[in-house]
Coordinates of C-alpha atoms and ligand atoms in Angstrom, one line a residue:
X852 CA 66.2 -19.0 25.4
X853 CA 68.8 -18.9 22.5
X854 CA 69.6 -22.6 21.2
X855 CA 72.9 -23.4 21.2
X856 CA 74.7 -24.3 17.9
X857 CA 77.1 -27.5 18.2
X858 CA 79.2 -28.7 15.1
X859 CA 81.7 -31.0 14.6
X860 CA 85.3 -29.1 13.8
X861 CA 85.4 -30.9 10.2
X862 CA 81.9 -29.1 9.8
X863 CA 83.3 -25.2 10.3
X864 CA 86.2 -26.3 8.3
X865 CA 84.0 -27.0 5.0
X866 CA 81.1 -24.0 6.0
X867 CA 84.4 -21.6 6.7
X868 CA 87.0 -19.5 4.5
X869 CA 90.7 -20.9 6.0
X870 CA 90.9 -17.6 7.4
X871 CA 87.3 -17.1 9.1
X872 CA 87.9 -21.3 10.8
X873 CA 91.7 -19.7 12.1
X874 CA 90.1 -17.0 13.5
X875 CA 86.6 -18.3 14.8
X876 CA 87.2 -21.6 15.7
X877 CA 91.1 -21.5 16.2
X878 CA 91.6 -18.1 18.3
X879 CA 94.2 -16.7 15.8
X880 CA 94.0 -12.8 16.1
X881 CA 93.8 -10.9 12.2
X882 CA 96.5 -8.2 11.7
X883 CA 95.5 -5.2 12.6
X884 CA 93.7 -2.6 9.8
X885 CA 93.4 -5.6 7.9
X886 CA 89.4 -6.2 8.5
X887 CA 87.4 -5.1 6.4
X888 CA 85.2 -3.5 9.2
X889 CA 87.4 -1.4 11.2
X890 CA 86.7 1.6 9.5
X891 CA 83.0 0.6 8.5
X892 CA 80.6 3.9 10.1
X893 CA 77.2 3.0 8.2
X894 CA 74.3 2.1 10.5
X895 CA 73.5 -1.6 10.6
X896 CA 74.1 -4.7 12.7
X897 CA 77.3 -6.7 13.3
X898 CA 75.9 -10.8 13.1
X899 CA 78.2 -13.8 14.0
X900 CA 79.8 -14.8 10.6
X901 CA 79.5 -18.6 12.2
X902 CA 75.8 -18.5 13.0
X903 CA 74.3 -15.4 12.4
X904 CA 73.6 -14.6 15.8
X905 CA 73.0 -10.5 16.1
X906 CA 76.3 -9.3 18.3
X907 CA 77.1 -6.2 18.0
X908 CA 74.9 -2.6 16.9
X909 CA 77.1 0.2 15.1
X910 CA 75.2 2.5 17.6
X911 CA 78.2 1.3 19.8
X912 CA 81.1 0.9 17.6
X913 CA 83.9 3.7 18.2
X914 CA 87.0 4.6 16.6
X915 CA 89.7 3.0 19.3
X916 CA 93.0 3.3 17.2
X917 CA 93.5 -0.4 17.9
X918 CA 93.1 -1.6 13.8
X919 CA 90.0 -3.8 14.9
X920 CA 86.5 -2.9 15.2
X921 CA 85.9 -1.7 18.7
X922 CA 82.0 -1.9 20.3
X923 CA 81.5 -0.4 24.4
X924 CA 78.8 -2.6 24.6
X925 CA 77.2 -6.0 23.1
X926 CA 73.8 -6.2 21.3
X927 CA 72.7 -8.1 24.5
X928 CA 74.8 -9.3 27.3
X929 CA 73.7 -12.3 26.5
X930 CA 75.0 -12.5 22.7
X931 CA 78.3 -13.0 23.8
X932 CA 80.1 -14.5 27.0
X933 CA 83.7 -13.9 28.2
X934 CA 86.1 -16.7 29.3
X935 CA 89.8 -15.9 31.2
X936 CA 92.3 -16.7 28.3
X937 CA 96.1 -17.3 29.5
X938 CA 98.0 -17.9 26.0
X939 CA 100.5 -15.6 24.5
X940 CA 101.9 -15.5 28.3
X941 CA 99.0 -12.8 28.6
X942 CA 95.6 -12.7 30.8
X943 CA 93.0 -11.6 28.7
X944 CA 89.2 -11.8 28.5
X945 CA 88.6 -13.9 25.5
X946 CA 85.0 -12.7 24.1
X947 CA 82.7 -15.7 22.4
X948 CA 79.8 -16.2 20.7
X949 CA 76.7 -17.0 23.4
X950 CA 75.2 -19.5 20.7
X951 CA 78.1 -21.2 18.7
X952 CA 81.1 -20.0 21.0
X953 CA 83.2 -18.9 18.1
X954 CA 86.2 -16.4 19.1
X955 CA 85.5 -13.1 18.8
X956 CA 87.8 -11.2 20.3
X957 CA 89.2 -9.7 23.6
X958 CA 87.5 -7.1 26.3
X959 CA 89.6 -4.5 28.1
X960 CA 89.0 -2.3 30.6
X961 CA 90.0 1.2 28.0
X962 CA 87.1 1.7 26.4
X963 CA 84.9 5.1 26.2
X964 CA 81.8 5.8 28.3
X965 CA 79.0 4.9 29.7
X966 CA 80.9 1.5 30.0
X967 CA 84.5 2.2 29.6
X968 CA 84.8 -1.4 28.1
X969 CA 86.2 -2.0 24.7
X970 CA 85.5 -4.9 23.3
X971 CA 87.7 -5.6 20.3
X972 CA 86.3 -7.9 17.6
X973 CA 88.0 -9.5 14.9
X974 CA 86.5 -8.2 11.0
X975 CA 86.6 -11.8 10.0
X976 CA 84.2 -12.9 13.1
X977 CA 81.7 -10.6 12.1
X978 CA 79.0 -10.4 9.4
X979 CA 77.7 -6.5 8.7
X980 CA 74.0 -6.2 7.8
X981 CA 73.5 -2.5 6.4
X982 CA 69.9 -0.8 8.5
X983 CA 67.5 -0.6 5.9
Ligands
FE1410 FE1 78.1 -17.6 16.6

């Protein structure tokens, strides 16, 4: 149902800040309390910076101590889809973008009910649209 969003990497370089095409397209993690939507509480909707798709609602974003904005559940399941990542001599659950697979961030398993599932986001991912 959702199109899929396909550019070149020379593309996201040019549409991108440095920082956003590290993070998005390069899976480089931001320091931690650096985002500028970690300790964001207004209501609103947390969109794809790469291509606007709607991720995230702050109905489920919760304080997690981590220094990244932390959701227990995706917009849709569909928004985003998870892939086994095995750098940093970690396993993780990388977290992408369903439509334009930009990096997003990680899921674990230590998040706060009904799902226990945190998934931790990277600020510079994300595009907050204030609920008017
Ligand atoms: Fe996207």
């Amino acid at each position: 149902m959702s199109e899929k969003i396909e550019k070149s990497d020379a593309e996201w370089r040019v549409e991108l800040t440095p920082e956003q095409y590290q993070v998005c397209r390069k899976k480089a993690t931001e320091a931690p309390f650096s985002g500028e939507y970690y300790y964001n509480k207004e209501e609103g909707t947390y969109l794809c910076i790469c291509c606007g798709n709607e991720l995230f609602n702050s109905d489920a974003k919760y304080n997690s101590g981590s220094g990244w904005p932390s959701f227990w559940e995706p917009m849709k399941s569909e928004s985003v889809k998870i892939e086994r990542d095995y750098s940093h001599f970690m396993v993780r659950e990388e977290i992408l973008c369903s439509k334009c697979n930009a990096h997003l961030g990680h899921v674990f398993e230590d998040g706060p009910p009904p799902t226990f599932t945190r998934y931790c986001i990277n600020s510079i991912s994300l595009k907050f649209v204030p609920k008017k």
